[in-house]
Short mmCIF file of C-alpha atoms in Angstrom, two decimals:
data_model
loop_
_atom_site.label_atom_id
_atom_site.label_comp_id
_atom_site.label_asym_id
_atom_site.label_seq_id
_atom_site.Cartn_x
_atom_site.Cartn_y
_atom_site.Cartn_z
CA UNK Y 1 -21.98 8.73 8.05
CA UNK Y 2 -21.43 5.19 6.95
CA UNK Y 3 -18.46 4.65 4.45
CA UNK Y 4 -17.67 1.38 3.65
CA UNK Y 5 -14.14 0.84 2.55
CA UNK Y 6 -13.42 -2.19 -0.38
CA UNK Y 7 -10.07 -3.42 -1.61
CA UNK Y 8 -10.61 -5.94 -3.88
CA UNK Y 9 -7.64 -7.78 -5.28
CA UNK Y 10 -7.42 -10.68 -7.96
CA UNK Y 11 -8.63 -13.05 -5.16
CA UNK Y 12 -9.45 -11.25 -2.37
CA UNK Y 13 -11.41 -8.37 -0.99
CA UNK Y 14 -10.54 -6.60 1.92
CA UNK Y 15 -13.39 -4.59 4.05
CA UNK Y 16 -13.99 -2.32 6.97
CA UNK Y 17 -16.96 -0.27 7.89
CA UNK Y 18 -16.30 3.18 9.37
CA UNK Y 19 -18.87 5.55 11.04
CA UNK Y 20 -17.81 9.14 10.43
CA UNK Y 21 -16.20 10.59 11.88
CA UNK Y 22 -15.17 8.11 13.93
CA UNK Y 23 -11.99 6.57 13.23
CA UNK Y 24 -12.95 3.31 14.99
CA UNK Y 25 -14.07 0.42 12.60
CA UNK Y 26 -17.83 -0.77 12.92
CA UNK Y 27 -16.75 -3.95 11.52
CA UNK Y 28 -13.35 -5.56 9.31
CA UNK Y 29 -12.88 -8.54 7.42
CA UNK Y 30 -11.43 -10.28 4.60
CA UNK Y 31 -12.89 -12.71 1.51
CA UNK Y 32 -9.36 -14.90 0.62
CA UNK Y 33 -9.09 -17.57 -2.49
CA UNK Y 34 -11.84 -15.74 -4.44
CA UNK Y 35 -12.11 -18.68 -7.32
CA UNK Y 36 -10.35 -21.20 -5.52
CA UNK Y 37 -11.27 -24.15 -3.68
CA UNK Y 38 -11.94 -23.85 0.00
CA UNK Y 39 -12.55 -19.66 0.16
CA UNK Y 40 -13.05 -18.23 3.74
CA UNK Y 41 -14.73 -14.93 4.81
CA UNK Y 42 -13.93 -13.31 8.07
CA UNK Y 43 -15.92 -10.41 9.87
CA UNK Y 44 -14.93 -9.06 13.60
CA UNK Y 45 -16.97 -6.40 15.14
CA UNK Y 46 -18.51 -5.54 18.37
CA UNK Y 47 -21.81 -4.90 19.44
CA UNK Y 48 -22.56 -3.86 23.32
CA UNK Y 49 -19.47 -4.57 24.57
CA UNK Y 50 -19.17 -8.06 23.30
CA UNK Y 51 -16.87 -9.26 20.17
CA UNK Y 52 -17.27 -11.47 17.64
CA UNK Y 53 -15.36 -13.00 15.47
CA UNK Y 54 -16.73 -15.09 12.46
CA UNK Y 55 -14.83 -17.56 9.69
CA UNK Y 56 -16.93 -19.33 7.03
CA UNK Y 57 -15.19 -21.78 4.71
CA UNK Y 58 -17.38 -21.24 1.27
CA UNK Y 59 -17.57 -21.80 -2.20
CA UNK Y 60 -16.90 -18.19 -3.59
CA UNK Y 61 -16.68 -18.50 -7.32
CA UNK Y 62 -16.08 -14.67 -7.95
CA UNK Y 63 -16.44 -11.06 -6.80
CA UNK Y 64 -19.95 -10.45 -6.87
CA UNK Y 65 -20.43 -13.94 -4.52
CA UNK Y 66 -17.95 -12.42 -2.27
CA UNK Y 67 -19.44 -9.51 -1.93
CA UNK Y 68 -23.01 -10.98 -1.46
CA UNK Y 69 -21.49 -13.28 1.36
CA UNK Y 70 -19.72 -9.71 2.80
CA UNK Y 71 -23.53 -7.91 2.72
CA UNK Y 72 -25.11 -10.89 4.18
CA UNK Y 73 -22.60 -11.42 7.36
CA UNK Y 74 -23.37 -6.96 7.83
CA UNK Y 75 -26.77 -7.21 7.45
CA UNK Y 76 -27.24 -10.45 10.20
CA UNK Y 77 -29.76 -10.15 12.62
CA UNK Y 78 -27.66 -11.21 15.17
CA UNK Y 79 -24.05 -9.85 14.60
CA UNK Y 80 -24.45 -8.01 11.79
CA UNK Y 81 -23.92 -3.49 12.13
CA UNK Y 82 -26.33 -2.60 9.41
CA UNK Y 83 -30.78 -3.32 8.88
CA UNK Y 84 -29.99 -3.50 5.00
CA UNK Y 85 -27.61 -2.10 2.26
CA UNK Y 86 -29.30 1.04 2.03
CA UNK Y 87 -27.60 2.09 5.40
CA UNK Y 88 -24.53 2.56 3.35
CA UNK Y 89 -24.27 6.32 2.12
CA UNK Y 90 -20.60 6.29 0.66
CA UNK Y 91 -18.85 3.08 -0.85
CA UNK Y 92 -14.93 3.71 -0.72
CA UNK Y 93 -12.92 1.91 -3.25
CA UNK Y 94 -8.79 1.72 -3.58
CA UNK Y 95 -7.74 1.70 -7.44
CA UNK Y 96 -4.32 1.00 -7.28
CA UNK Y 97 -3.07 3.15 -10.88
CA UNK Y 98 -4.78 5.94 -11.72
CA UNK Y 99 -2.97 7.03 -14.60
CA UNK Y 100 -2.27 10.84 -15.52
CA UNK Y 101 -6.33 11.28 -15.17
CA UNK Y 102 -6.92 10.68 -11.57
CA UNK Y 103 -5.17 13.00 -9.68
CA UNK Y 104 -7.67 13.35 -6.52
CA UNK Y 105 -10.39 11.28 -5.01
CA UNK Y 106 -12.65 11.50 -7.66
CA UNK Y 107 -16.94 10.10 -7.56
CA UNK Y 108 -17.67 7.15 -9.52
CA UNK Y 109 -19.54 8.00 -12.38
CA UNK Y 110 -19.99 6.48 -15.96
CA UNK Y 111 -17.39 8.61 -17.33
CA UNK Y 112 -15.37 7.78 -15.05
CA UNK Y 113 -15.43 3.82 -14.90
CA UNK Y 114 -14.92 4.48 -19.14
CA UNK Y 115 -11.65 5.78 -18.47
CA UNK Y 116 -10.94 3.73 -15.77
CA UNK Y 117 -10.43 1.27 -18.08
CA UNK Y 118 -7.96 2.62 -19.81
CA UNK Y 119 -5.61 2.38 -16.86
CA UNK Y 120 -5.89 -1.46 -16.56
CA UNK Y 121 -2.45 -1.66 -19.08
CA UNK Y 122 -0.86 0.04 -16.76
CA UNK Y 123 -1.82 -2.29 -13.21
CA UNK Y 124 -3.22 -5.18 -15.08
CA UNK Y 125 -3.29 -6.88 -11.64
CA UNK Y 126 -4.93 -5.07 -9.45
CA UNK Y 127 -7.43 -2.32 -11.34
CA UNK Y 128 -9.53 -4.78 -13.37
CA UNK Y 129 -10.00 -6.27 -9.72
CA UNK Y 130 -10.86 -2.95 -8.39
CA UNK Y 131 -13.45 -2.46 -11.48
CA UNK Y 132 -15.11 -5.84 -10.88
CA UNK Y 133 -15.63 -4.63 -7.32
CA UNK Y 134 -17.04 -1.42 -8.24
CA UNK Y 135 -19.66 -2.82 -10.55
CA UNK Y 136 -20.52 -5.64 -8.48
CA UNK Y 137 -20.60 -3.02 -5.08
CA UNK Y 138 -22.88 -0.35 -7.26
CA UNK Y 139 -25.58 -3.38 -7.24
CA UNK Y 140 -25.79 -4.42 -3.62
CA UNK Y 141 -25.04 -0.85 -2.66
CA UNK Y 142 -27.33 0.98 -5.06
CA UNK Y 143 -27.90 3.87 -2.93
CA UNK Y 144 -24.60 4.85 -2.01
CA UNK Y 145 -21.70 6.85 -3.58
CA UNK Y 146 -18.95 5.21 -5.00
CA UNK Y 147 -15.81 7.02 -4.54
CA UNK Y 148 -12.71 6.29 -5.93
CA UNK Y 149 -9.15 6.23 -3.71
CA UNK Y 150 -6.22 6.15 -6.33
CA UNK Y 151 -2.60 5.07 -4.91
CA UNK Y 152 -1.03 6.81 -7.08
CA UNK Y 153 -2.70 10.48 -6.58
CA UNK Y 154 -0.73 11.30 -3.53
CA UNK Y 155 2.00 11.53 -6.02
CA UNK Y 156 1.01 13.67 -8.01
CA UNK Y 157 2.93 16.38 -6.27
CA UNK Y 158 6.37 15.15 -7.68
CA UNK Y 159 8.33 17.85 -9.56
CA UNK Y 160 8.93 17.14 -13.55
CA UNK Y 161 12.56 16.20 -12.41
CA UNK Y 162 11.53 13.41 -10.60
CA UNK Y 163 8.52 12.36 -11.94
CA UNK Y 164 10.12 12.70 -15.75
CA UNK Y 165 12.33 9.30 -17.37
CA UNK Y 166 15.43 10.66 -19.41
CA UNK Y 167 14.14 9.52 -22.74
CA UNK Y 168 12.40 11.30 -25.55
CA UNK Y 169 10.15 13.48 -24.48
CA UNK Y 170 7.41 12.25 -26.90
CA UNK Y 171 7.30 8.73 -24.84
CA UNK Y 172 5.78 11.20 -21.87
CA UNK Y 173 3.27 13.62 -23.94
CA UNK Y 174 2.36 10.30 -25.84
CA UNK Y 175 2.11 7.38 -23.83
CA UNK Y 176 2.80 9.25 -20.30
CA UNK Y 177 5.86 6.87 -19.29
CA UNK Y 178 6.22 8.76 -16.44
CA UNK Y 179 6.73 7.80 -12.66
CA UNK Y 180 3.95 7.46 -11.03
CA UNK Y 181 4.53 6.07 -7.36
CA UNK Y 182 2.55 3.22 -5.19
CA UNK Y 183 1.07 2.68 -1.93
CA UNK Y 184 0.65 6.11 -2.01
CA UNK Y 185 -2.42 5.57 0.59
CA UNK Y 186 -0.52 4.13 3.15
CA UNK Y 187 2.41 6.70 2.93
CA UNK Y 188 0.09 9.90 3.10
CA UNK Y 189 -1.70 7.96 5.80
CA UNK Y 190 1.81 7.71 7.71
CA UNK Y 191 2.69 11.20 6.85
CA UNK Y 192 0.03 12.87 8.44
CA UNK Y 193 0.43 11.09 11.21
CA UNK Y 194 4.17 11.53 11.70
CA UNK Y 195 3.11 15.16 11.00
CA UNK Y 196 0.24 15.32 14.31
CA UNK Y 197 2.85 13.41 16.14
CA UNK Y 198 6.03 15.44 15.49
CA UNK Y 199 3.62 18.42 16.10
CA UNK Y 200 5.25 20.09 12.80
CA UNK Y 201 3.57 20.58 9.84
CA UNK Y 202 6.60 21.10 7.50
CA UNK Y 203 8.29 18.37 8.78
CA UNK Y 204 10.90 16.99 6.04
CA UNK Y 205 10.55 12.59 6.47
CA UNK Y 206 11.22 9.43 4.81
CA UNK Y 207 8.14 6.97 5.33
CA UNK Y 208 9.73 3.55 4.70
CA UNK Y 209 6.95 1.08 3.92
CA UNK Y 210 7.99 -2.79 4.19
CA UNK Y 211 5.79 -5.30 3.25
CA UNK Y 212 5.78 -8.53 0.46
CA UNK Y 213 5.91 -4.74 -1.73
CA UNK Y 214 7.84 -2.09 -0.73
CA UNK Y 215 8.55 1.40 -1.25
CA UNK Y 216 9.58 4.87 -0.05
CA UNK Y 217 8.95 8.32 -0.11
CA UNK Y 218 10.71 11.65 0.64
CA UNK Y 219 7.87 14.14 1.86
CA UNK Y 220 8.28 17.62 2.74
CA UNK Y 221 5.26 19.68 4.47
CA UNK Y 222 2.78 16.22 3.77
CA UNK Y 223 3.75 16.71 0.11
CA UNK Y 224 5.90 13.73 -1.87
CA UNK Y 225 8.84 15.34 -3.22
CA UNK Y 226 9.96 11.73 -4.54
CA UNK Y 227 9.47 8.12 -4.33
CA UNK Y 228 11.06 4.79 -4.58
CA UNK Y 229 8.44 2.57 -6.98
CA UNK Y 230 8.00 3.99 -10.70
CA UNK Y 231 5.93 3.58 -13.46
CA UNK Y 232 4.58 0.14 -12.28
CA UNK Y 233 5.76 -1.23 -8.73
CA UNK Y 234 8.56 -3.52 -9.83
CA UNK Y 235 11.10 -0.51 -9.25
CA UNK Y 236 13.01 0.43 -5.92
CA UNK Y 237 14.15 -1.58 -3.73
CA UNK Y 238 14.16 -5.13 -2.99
CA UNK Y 239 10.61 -6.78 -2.00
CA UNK Y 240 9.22 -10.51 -1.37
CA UNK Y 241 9.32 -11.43 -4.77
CA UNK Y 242 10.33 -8.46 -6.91
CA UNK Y 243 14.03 -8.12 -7.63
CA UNK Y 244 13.58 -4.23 -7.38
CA UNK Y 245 16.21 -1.82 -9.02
CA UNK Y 246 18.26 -3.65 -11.46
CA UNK Y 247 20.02 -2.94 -15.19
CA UNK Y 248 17.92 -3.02 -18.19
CA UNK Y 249 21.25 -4.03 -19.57
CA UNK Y 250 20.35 -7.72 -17.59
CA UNK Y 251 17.48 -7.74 -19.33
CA UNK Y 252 18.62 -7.61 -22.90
CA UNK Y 253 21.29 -10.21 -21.82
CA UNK Y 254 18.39 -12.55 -21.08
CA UNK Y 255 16.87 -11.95 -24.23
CA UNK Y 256 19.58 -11.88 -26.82
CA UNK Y 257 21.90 -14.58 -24.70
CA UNK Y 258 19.53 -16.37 -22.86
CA UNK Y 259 16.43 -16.48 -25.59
CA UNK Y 260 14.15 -15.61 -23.00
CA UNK Y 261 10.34 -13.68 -23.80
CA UNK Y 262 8.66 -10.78 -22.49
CA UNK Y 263 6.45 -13.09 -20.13
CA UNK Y 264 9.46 -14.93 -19.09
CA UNK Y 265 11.52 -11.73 -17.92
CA UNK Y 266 7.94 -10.71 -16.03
CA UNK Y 267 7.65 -13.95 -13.59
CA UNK Y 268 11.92 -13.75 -13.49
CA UNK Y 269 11.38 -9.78 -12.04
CA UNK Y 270 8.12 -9.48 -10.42
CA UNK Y 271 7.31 -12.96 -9.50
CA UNK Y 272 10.52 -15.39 -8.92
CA UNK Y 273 13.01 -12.57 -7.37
CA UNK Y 274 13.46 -10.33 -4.29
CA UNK Y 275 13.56 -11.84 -1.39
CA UNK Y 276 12.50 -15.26 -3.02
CA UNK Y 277 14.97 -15.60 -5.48
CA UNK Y 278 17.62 -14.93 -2.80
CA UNK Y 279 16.70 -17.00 -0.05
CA UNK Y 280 14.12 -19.63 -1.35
CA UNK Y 281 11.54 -18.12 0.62
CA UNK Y 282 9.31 -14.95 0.32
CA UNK Y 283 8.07 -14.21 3.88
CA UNK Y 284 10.55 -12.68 5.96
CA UNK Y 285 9.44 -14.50 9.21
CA UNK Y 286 10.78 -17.81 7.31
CA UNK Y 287 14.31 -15.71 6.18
CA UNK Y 288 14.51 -14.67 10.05
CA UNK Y 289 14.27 -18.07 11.14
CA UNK Y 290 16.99 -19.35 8.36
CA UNK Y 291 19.02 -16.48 9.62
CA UNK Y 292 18.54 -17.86 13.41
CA UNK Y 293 19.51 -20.89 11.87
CA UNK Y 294 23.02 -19.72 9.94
CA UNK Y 295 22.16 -20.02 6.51
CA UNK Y 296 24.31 -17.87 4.50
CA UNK Y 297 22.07 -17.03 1.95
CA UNK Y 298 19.10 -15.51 4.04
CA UNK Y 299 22.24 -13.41 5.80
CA UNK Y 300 23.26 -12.09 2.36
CA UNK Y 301 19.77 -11.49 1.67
CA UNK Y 302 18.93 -9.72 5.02
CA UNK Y 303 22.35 -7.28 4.21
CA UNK Y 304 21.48 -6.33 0.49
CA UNK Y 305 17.56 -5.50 1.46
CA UNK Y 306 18.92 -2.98 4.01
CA UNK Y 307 21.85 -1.62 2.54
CA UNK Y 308 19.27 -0.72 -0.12
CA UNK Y 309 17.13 1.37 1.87
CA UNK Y 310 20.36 2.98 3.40
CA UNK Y 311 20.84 3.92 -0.21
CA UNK Y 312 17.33 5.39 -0.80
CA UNK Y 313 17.62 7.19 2.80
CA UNK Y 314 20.59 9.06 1.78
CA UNK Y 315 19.49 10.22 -1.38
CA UNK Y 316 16.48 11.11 0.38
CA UNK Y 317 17.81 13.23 2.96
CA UNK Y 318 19.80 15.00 0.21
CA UNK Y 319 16.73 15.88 -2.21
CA UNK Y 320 14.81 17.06 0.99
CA UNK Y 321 17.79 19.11 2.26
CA UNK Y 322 17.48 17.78 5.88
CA UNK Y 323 15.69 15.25 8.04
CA UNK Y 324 13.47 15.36 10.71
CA UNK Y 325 12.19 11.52 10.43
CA UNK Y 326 12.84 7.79 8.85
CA UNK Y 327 9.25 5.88 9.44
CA UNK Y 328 8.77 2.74 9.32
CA UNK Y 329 5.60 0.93 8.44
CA UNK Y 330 3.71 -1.70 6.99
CA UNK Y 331 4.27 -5.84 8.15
CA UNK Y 332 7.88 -5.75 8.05
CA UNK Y 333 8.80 -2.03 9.15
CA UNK Y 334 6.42 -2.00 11.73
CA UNK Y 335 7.76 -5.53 13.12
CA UNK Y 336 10.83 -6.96 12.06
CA UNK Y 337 13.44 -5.42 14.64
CA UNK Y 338 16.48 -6.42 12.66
CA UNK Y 339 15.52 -4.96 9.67
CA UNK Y 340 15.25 -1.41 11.32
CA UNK Y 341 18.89 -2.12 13.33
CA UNK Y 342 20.27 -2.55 10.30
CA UNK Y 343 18.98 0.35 8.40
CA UNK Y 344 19.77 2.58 11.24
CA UNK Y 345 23.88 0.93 11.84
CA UNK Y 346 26.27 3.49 10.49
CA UNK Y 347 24.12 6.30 9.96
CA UNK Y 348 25.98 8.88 12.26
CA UNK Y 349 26.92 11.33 9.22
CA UNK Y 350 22.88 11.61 9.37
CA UNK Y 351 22.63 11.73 12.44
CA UNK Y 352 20.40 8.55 12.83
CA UNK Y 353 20.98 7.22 16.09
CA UNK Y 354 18.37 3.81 17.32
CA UNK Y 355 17.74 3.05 21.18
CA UNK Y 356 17.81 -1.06 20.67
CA UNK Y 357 16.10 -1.18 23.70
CA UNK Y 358 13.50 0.36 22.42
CA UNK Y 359 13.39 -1.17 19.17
CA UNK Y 360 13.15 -4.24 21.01
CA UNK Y 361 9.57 -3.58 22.47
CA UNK Y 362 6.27 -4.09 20.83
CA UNK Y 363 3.95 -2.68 21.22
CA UNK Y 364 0.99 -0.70 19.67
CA UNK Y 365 0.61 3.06 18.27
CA UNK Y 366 3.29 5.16 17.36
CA UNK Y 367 6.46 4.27 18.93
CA UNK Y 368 9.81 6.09 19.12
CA UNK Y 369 12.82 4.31 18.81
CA UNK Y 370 15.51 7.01 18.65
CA UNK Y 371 18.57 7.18 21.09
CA UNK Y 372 18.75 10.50 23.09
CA UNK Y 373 21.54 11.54 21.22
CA UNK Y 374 20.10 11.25 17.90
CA UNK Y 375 19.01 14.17 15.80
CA UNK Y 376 16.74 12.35 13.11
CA UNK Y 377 13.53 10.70 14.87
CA UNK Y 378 13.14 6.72 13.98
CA UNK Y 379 9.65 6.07 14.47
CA UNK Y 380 7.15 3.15 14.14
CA UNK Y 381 4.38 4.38 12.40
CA UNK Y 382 1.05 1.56 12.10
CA UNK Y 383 -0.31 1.86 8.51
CA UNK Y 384 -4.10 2.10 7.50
CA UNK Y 385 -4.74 2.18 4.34
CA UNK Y 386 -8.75 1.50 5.00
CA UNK Y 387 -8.78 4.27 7.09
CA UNK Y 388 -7.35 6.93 5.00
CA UNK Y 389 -9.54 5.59 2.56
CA UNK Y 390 -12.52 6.68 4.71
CA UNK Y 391 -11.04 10.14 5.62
CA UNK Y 392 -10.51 10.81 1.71
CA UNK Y 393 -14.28 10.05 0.97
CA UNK Y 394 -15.31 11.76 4.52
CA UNK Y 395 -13.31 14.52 3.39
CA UNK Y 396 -14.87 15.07 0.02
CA UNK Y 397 -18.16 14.90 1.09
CA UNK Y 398 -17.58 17.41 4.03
CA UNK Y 399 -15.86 20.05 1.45
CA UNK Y 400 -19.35 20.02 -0.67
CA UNK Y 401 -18.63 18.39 -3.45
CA UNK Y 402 -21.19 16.12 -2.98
CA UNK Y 403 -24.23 15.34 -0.50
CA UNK Y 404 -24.71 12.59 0.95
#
């Protein structure tokens, strides 16, 4: 079965082709700069033992270019892994927010694009991207079913005293000001793995995923019991640009002191903070190489990200009432060795114990990195949130709820 996986951001669109079952891709690439000057498509694939590799430098005013540009690079004669769009029988889309309504994979239909829309107050920065990519994907891949992947859904499982904020209970039943949880894809993805690899299905884990966002999760048996992000993704703990956990008490000091807006206390929090606003710079590979170089600053910066997962991990371990796992994932967890030394110093009470050695190596899979001696298991988990994508939309179609 072809499923076709599309992440479409504000100026991008992610894509990878997958032939059910098969876990292999037929085909990834990526459409960067959407609306900007100078956009560039990618594609990789292989055909009879031989790859290729393609990057175009194009003028891609908007989605439904982008996608046009993604059907015509499938659909080549030469390299492309399709004869024509038809060949695609399922179109898999990520929504980042799904709101109180989505709660599973759900099927695309009119009704549900109506209330899709009603979610874009809650993500407006990623789901009226998704949307645009769904309409513009439902005309080049007419045939196919579009199925919708919600980040949030693998949430859903959060008990009422995690899920619930401590104010009037009317702001939940009304307006559902609620937790709801991100890059839930990529942490059920890591789950089940950890899960296959521990060879324990009730395993009790903290996936750590580190990337420009980042978040974490406390899952027992493959089901979230909490998480780090809340009701939008600003929450938690520290992240490229996003300051993370911090007093609402700073920000009515910035309004009533400082005479600063709503917009201004937005780009201060989600867009000018984090790792940013400590160090200057956003991208940890440039705070590792200030670090190498002794600046003070990206030190400091380095200490408070870490010490702030510490936090989360002990918490963690105390709502899940033991620890079989920490996981690490995403750009960062899965290569910034430092990052995980840190997290794992002084963790003996928990029984977290690292081999550096180990933690030293890279290479690709799952990797262990605990000490012999250590009671927890630190593992390197690779995310892939395009492939759980597929499996969710595999999945539904192989439990009958539609036919493909």
């Amino acid at each position: 079965m072809n499923i076709f996986v599309i992440n479409s951001g504000s100026s991008s669109i992610k894509y990878q082709l997958f032939k059910m079952p098969s876990s292999a891709p037929v085909c990834i690439g990526l459409v960067e700069r959407i609306g900007l000057e100078n956009a560039v498509i990618t594609y990789k694939t292989t055909i009879n033992g031989q790859d290729f590799s393609i990057s175009q430098t194009l003028e891609i005013p908007d989605h439904k270019t982008a996608l046009k540009e993604v059907n015509r690079l499938l659909t080549d004669r030469e390299t492309g892994v399709i004869q024509n769009p038809n060949d695609i029988e399922i179109v898999g889309h990520r929504i980042v927010h799904g709101g109180e309504d989505f709660t599973t994979t759900t099927i695309i239909t009119p009704e549900v694009k109506k209330k899709l829309k009603n979610t874009f107050q809650l993500a407006p920065l990623h789901n009226p991207s998704a949307y645009r990519g769904i309409e513009v994907a439902e005309k080049i891949f007419a045939k196919a079913t579009h199925i919708a992947v919600f980040d949030t859904a693998f949430f859903q499982t959060l008990p009422a005293e995690a899920f619930r904020y401590a104010i009037p209970k009317s702001y939940y039943t009304d307006y559902n000001i609620r937790v709801y949880g991100f890059h839930g894809t990529s942490h059920k993805y890591v789950s089940n793995e950890t899960n296959k690899y521990l060879n324990k299905p009730d395993a009790k884990h903290i996936t750590i995923h580190l990337g420009n966002g980042c978040s974490m999760s406390a899952i027992k048996a493959g089901k979230a019991i909490d998480t780090s992000m809340g009701f939008g993704p600003l929450d938690g703990l520290i992240m490229g640009t996003r300051s993370g956990n911090i007093d609402p008490t700073v920000i009515f000091y910035l309004v009533n002191q400082l005479g600063f807006d709503v917009n201004q206390i937005s780009n201060l929090l989600n867009k000018q903070s984090g790792m940013l606003g400590l160090t200057g710079f956003s991208d940890m590979r440039d705070i590792t190489k200030a670090l190498n170089e002794g600046n003070a600053d990206a030190k400091l910066a380095y200490q408070m990200y870490a010490y702030r997962i510490k936090k989360y991990i002990g918490a963690y371990a105390a709502a899940l009432n033991g620890l079989d796992a920490i996981v690490f994932t995403a750009g960062v967890g899965e290569n910034d060795a430092l990052i995980r030394k840190m997290v794992c110093a002084e963790m003996d009470y928990l029984n977290i114990k690292l081999n550096e050695e180990a933690n030293q190596k890279r290479e690709k899979g799952i990797r262990d990195l605990s000490a012999t001696e250590s009671k927890v298991k630190i593992l390197v988990v690779p995310t892939n949130e395009e492939l759980e994508i597929a499996k969710q939309c595999f999945d539904l179609v192989e439990r009958g709820r539609i036919t493909s």
